PDB file of C-alpha atoms in Angstrom:
ATOM      1  CA  UNK A   1     -14.292 -40.171   2.441  1.00  0.00           C
ATOM      2  CA  UNK A   2     -16.931 -37.696   3.818  1.00  0.00           C
ATOM      3  CA  UNK A   3     -19.158 -35.875   1.020  1.00  0.00           C
ATOM      4  CA  UNK A   4     -17.295 -32.753   2.136  1.00  0.00           C
ATOM      5  CA  UNK A   5     -14.055 -34.410   1.004  1.00  0.00           C
ATOM      6  CA  UNK A   6     -15.255 -34.701  -2.341  1.00  0.00           C
ATOM      7  CA  UNK A   7     -16.394 -31.957  -3.080  1.00  0.00           C
ATOM      8  CA  UNK A   8     -13.459 -30.078  -1.960  1.00  0.00           C
ATOM      9  CA  UNK A   9     -10.932 -32.802  -4.177  1.00  0.00           C
ATOM     10  CA  UNK A  10     -13.425 -31.661  -6.928  1.00  0.00           C
ATOM     11  CA  UNK A  11     -13.007 -28.151  -6.626  1.00  0.00           C
ATOM     12  CA  UNK A  12      -9.209 -28.705  -6.368  1.00  0.00           C
ATOM     13  CA  UNK A  13      -9.043 -30.493  -9.439  1.00  0.00           C
ATOM     14  CA  UNK A  14     -11.306 -28.644 -11.683  1.00  0.00           C
ATOM     15  CA  UNK A  15      -9.125 -25.493 -11.254  1.00  0.00           C
ATOM     16  CA  UNK A  16      -7.014 -25.094 -13.643  1.00  0.00           C
ATOM     17  CA  UNK A  17      -3.647 -23.802 -13.056  1.00  0.00           C
ATOM     18  CA  UNK A  18      -1.908 -22.583 -15.964  1.00  0.00           C
ATOM     19  CA  UNK A  19       1.218 -20.228 -17.750  1.00  0.00           C
ATOM     20  CA  UNK A  20      -0.438 -16.303 -17.989  1.00  0.00           C
ATOM     21  CA  UNK A  21      -0.425 -14.953 -21.223  1.00  0.00           C
ATOM     22  CA  UNK A  22      -1.995 -11.681 -23.061  1.00  0.00           C
ATOM     23  CA  UNK A  23      -4.563 -13.191 -23.711  1.00  0.00           C
ATOM     24  CA  UNK A  24      -5.701 -13.558 -19.438  1.00  0.00           C
ATOM     25  CA  UNK A  25      -5.170  -9.124 -19.372  1.00  0.00           C
ATOM     26  CA  UNK A  26      -9.283  -9.478 -18.480  1.00  0.00           C
ATOM     27  CA  UNK A  27      -8.135 -10.725 -15.532  1.00  0.00           C
ATOM     28  CA  UNK A  28      -5.934  -7.593 -14.269  1.00  0.00           C
ATOM     29  CA  UNK A  29      -8.751  -5.920 -12.525  1.00  0.00           C
ATOM     30  CA  UNK A  30      -9.994  -9.079 -10.404  1.00  0.00           C
ATOM     31  CA  UNK A  31      -6.471  -9.678  -9.680  1.00  0.00           C
ATOM     32  CA  UNK A  32      -5.985  -5.860  -8.312  1.00  0.00           C
ATOM     33  CA  UNK A  33      -9.453  -6.498  -6.263  1.00  0.00           C
ATOM     34  CA  UNK A  34      -7.809  -9.671  -4.770  1.00  0.00           C
ATOM     35  CA  UNK A  35      -4.505  -8.311  -3.820  1.00  0.00           C
ATOM     36  CA  UNK A  36      -6.773  -4.620  -2.195  1.00  0.00           C
ATOM     37  CA  UNK A  37      -9.614  -6.901  -0.162  1.00  0.00           C
ATOM     38  CA  UNK A  38      -6.559  -8.693   1.026  1.00  0.00           C
ATOM     39  CA  UNK A  39      -3.744  -5.781   1.938  1.00  0.00           C
ATOM     40  CA  UNK A  40      -6.975  -4.447   4.422  1.00  0.00           C
ATOM     41  CA  UNK A  41      -7.102  -7.542   6.232  1.00  0.00           C
ATOM     42  CA  UNK A  42      -5.134  -6.221   9.371  1.00  0.00           C
ATOM     43  CA  UNK A  43      -1.619  -7.920   9.348  1.00  0.00           C
ATOM     44  CA  UNK A  44      -1.291  -8.178   5.646  1.00  0.00           C
ATOM     45  CA  UNK A  45       1.499  -6.321   4.039  1.00  0.00           C
ATOM     46  CA  UNK A  46       0.666  -7.097   0.576  1.00  0.00           C
ATOM     47  CA  UNK A  47       2.160  -4.627  -2.160  1.00  0.00           C
ATOM     48  CA  UNK A  48      -0.325  -3.246  -4.843  1.00  0.00           C
ATOM     49  CA  UNK A  49       1.392  -3.527  -8.233  1.00  0.00           C
ATOM     50  CA  UNK A  50       0.338  -1.461 -11.289  1.00  0.00           C
ATOM     51  CA  UNK A  51      -2.265  -3.261 -14.164  1.00  0.00           C
ATOM     52  CA  UNK A  52       0.403  -2.549 -16.430  1.00  0.00           C
ATOM     53  CA  UNK A  53       3.081  -4.276 -14.439  1.00  0.00           C
ATOM     54  CA  UNK A  54       1.001  -7.240 -14.490  1.00  0.00           C
ATOM     55  CA  UNK A  55       0.051  -7.432 -17.983  1.00  0.00           C
ATOM     56  CA  UNK A  56       3.921  -7.313 -18.566  1.00  0.00           C
ATOM     57  CA  UNK A  57       4.380 -10.314 -16.788  1.00  0.00           C
ATOM     58  CA  UNK A  58       1.434 -12.162 -18.369  1.00  0.00           C
ATOM     59  CA  UNK A  59       3.191 -10.997 -21.635  1.00  0.00           C
ATOM     60  CA  UNK A  60       6.659 -12.136 -20.507  1.00  0.00           C
ATOM     61  CA  UNK A  61       5.342 -15.326 -19.247  1.00  0.00           C
ATOM     62  CA  UNK A  62       5.909 -14.346 -15.887  1.00  0.00           C
ATOM     63  CA  UNK A  63       2.798 -15.557 -14.265  1.00  0.00           C
ATOM     64  CA  UNK A  64       0.749 -18.371 -13.486  1.00  0.00           C
ATOM     65  CA  UNK A  65      -2.729 -17.538 -13.227  1.00  0.00           C
ATOM     66  CA  UNK A  66      -5.799 -20.285 -11.464  1.00  0.00           C
ATOM     67  CA  UNK A  67      -9.240 -20.635 -13.198  1.00  0.00           C
ATOM     68  CA  UNK A  68     -12.200 -21.725 -12.495  1.00  0.00           C
ATOM     69  CA  UNK A  69     -13.822 -21.999 -15.725  1.00  0.00           C
ATOM     70  CA  UNK A  70     -13.784 -18.745 -16.934  1.00  0.00           C
ATOM     71  CA  UNK A  71     -13.675 -17.630 -12.850  1.00  0.00           C
ATOM     72  CA  UNK A  72      -9.933 -15.744 -11.624  1.00  0.00           C
ATOM     73  CA  UNK A  73      -9.406 -17.696  -8.817  1.00  0.00           C
ATOM     74  CA  UNK A  74      -5.486 -17.055  -7.629  1.00  0.00           C
ATOM     75  CA  UNK A  75      -2.019 -15.678  -9.231  1.00  0.00           C
ATOM     76  CA  UNK A  76       0.776 -14.950  -9.063  1.00  0.00           C
ATOM     77  CA  UNK A  77       4.540 -14.007 -11.298  1.00  0.00           C
ATOM     78  CA  UNK A  78       8.329 -13.875 -11.040  1.00  0.00           C
ATOM     79  CA  UNK A  79      10.702 -11.209 -11.103  1.00  0.00           C
ATOM     80  CA  UNK A  80      14.228 -11.660 -12.121  1.00  0.00           C
ATOM     81  CA  UNK A  81      17.330  -9.552 -10.182  1.00  0.00           C
ATOM     82  CA  UNK A  82      20.713  -9.348 -10.318  1.00  0.00           C
ATOM     83  CA  UNK A  83      21.367 -10.401 -13.629  1.00  0.00           C
ATOM     84  CA  UNK A  84      19.012 -13.578 -13.305  1.00  0.00           C
ATOM     85  CA  UNK A  85      20.702 -14.619 -10.641  1.00  0.00           C
ATOM     86  CA  UNK A  86      18.137 -14.091  -8.007  1.00  0.00           C
ATOM     87  CA  UNK A  87      14.430 -15.121  -9.216  1.00  0.00           C
ATOM     88  CA  UNK A  88      11.491 -14.055  -7.050  1.00  0.00           C
ATOM     89  CA  UNK A  89       7.646 -15.147  -6.002  1.00  0.00           C
ATOM     90  CA  UNK A  90       5.788 -12.660  -5.895  1.00  0.00           C
ATOM     91  CA  UNK A  91       2.051 -11.539  -5.805  1.00  0.00           C
ATOM     92  CA  UNK A  92       0.711 -15.361  -4.822  1.00  0.00           C
ATOM     93  CA  UNK A  93      -3.422 -14.090  -4.152  1.00  0.00           C
ATOM     94  CA  UNK A  94      -6.280 -16.848  -4.172  1.00  0.00           C
ATOM     95  CA  UNK A  95      -9.665 -15.513  -3.801  1.00  0.00           C
ATOM     96  CA  UNK A  96     -10.737 -16.197   0.040  1.00  0.00           C
ATOM     97  CA  UNK A  97     -13.973 -18.435  -1.508  1.00  0.00           C
ATOM     98  CA  UNK A  98     -11.212 -20.848  -3.072  1.00  0.00           C
ATOM     99  CA  UNK A  99      -8.705 -20.862   0.472  1.00  0.00           C
ATOM    100  CA  UNK A 100      -7.666 -23.804   2.361  1.00  0.00           C
ATOM    101  CA  UNK A 101      -8.577 -26.755  -0.940  1.00  0.00           C
ATOM    102  CA  UNK A 102      -4.945 -26.742  -1.827  1.00  0.00           C
ATOM    103  CA  UNK A 103      -4.846 -23.846  -4.844  1.00  0.00           C
ATOM    104  CA  UNK A 104      -2.029 -21.704  -3.408  1.00  0.00           C
ATOM    105  CA  UNK A 105       0.108 -24.860  -3.023  1.00  0.00           C
ATOM    106  CA  UNK A 106      -1.047 -25.817  -6.696  1.00  0.00           C
ATOM    107  CA  UNK A 107      -0.042 -22.075  -7.914  1.00  0.00           C
ATOM    108  CA  UNK A 108       3.141 -21.896  -6.276  1.00  0.00           C
ATOM    109  CA  UNK A 109       4.064 -25.611  -7.504  1.00  0.00           C
ATOM    110  CA  UNK A 110       3.515 -24.147 -11.524  1.00  0.00           C
ATOM    111  CA  UNK A 111       5.414 -20.963 -10.548  1.00  0.00           C
ATOM    112  CA  UNK A 112       8.233 -22.432  -8.867  1.00  0.00           C
ATOM    113  CA  UNK A 113       8.525 -25.072 -12.044  1.00  0.00           C
ATOM    114  CA  UNK A 114       8.331 -21.692 -14.453  1.00  0.00           C
ATOM    115  CA  UNK A 115      11.376 -20.440 -12.166  1.00  0.00           C
ATOM    116  CA  UNK A 116      12.987 -23.589 -12.600  1.00  0.00           C
ATOM    117  CA  UNK A 117      12.601 -23.904 -16.395  1.00  0.00           C
ATOM    118  CA  UNK A 118      13.240 -20.078 -17.329  1.00  0.00           C
ATOM    119  CA  UNK A 119      15.481 -19.963 -14.795  1.00  0.00           C
ATOM    120  CA  UNK A 120      17.311 -23.457 -14.215  1.00  0.00           C
ATOM    121  CA  UNK A 121      20.643 -21.767 -11.988  1.00  0.00           C
ATOM    122  CA  UNK A 122      18.801 -19.097  -9.785  1.00  0.00           C
ATOM    123  CA  UNK A 123      18.248 -18.842  -6.345  1.00  0.00           C
ATOM    124  CA  UNK A 124      14.128 -18.569  -6.426  1.00  0.00           C
ATOM    125  CA  UNK A 125      13.515 -16.419  -3.229  1.00  0.00           C
ATOM    126  CA  UNK A 126       9.962 -14.750  -1.597  1.00  0.00           C
ATOM    127  CA  UNK A 127       9.488 -12.302   1.716  1.00  0.00           C
ATOM    128  CA  UNK A 128       6.127 -12.981   3.291  1.00  0.00           C
ATOM    129  CA  UNK A 129       4.050 -12.348   6.259  1.00  0.00           C
ATOM    130  CA  UNK A 130       1.805 -15.654   5.455  1.00  0.00           C
ATOM    131  CA  UNK A 131       2.525 -18.687   7.510  1.00  0.00           C
ATOM    132  CA  UNK A 132       0.518 -20.805   4.778  1.00  0.00           C
ATOM    133  CA  UNK A 133       3.460 -19.060   2.011  1.00  0.00           C
ATOM    134  CA  UNK A 134       5.455 -20.296   4.500  1.00  0.00           C
ATOM    135  CA  UNK A 135       4.854 -23.980   4.566  1.00  0.00           C
ATOM    136  CA  UNK A 136       4.111 -24.007   0.905  1.00  0.00           C
ATOM    137  CA  UNK A 137       7.464 -22.836   0.162  1.00  0.00           C
ATOM    138  CA  UNK A 138       9.161 -24.887   2.940  1.00  0.00           C
ATOM    139  CA  UNK A 139       7.285 -27.857   0.650  1.00  0.00           C
ATOM    140  CA  UNK A 140       9.321 -26.558  -2.476  1.00  0.00           C
ATOM    141  CA  UNK A 141      12.569 -26.461  -0.484  1.00  0.00           C
ATOM    142  CA  UNK A 142      12.770 -23.220   0.257  1.00  0.00           C
ATOM    143  CA  UNK A 143      14.844 -22.176   3.650  1.00  0.00           C
ATOM    144  CA  UNK A 144      14.059 -19.399   6.020  1.00  0.00           C
ATOM    145  CA  UNK A 145      16.884 -17.032   5.559  1.00  0.00           C
ATOM    146  CA  UNK A 146      18.353 -13.496   7.005  1.00  0.00           C
ATOM    147  CA  UNK A 147      17.136 -10.836   4.241  1.00  0.00           C
ATOM    148  CA  UNK A 148      21.204 -10.440   3.951  1.00  0.00           C
ATOM    149  CA  UNK A 149      20.811 -13.806   2.002  1.00  0.00           C
ATOM    150  CA  UNK A 150      18.348 -12.064  -0.519  1.00  0.00           C
ATOM    151  CA  UNK A 151      18.738 -10.082  -3.827  1.00  0.00           C
ATOM    152  CA  UNK A 152      20.439  -6.332  -2.682  1.00  0.00           C
ATOM    153  CA  UNK A 153      18.796  -5.143  -5.630  1.00  0.00           C
ATOM    154  CA  UNK A 154      17.541  -1.572  -4.811  1.00  0.00           C
ATOM    155  CA  UNK A 155      14.341  -1.825  -6.904  1.00  0.00           C
ATOM    156  CA  UNK A 156      13.362  -5.127  -5.368  1.00  0.00           C
ATOM    157  CA  UNK A 157      13.475  -3.476  -1.388  1.00  0.00           C
ATOM    158  CA  UNK A 158      11.589  -0.011  -3.433  1.00  0.00           C
ATOM    159  CA  UNK A 159       9.308  -2.646  -4.187  1.00  0.00           C
ATOM    160  CA  UNK A 160       8.056  -2.866  -0.723  1.00  0.00           C
ATOM    161  CA  UNK A 161       7.462   1.474  -0.705  1.00  0.00           C
ATOM    162  CA  UNK A 162       3.280   0.948  -0.468  1.00  0.00           C
ATOM    163  CA  UNK A 163       3.768  -1.909   2.988  1.00  0.00           C
ATOM    164  CA  UNK A 164       2.542   0.197   5.553  1.00  0.00           C
ATOM    165  CA  UNK A 165       5.784  -1.009   7.286  1.00  0.00           C
ATOM    166  CA  UNK A 166       8.657   0.022   4.784  1.00  0.00           C
ATOM    167  CA  UNK A 167       9.909   2.565   6.767  1.00  0.00           C
ATOM    168  CA  UNK A 168      11.320   0.314   9.302  1.00  0.00           C
ATOM    169  CA  UNK A 169      13.071  -1.512   6.380  1.00  0.00           C
ATOM    170  CA  UNK A 170      14.587   1.715   5.628  1.00  0.00           C
ATOM    171  CA  UNK A 171      15.559   2.463   8.949  1.00  0.00           C
ATOM    172  CA  UNK A 172      17.146  -1.400   9.704  1.00  0.00           C
ATOM    173  CA  UNK A 173      18.744  -0.609   6.698  1.00  0.00           C
ATOM    174  CA  UNK A 174      17.073  -3.285   4.657  1.00  0.00           C
ATOM    175  CA  UNK A 175      18.056  -5.861   7.034  1.00  0.00           C
ATOM    176  CA  UNK A 176      15.245  -7.020   8.748  1.00  0.00           C
ATOM    177  CA  UNK A 177      11.189  -6.603   8.955  1.00  0.00           C
ATOM    178  CA  UNK A 178       8.009  -7.854   9.488  1.00  0.00           C
ATOM    179  CA  UNK A 179       8.406 -10.298   6.595  1.00  0.00           C
ATOM    180  CA  UNK A 180      10.146 -13.879   6.518  1.00  0.00           C
ATOM    181  CA  UNK A 181      12.786 -14.138   4.155  1.00  0.00           C
ATOM    182  CA  UNK A 182      12.768 -17.419   1.994  1.00  0.00           C
ATOM    183  CA  UNK A 183      15.304 -18.835  -0.763  1.00  0.00           C
ATOM    184  CA  UNK A 184      15.702 -22.182  -2.475  1.00  0.00           C
ATOM    185  CA  UNK A 185      19.144 -22.608  -4.027  1.00  0.00           C
ATOM    186  CA  UNK A 186      19.303 -25.087  -6.763  1.00  0.00           C
TER     187      UNK A 186
END
């Protein structure tokens, strides 16, 4: 093992991935900034969220946060649809300087565990353009599916309204867009 490999392994193991709560609300500006910066990258379709929305997810125990000591590293949250029959993994973000080190996989694994613990019978889904997220979800047992296999709740799809491709989603009657639909069926 090279010295570089040991450094990466140390960084991966030093990052805490924990269920977020109200004490983590101080990281919301960092989370929003990371989402904003990622949304500026050509080809990304990351949906911006309201700070109060993220605070609510933390209060409800429906979010995980990654920290390197006191430094924000990454975040993901869940939302329920159709009377908890569907649960979405949403908002995965990892700061650029921490990418490529396994943090996103650990965050997704933890949010997956939270989903399965809170909603053991729910179908878990997500939509993404990120090939890395698609790969991670497939590792967790998700399958690529058409949008018709996902929730039909209009409020979920309304959440896409800040995406530059939202009009295309509407024009296609919510049947197709630029993102890939992924679904885990327990």
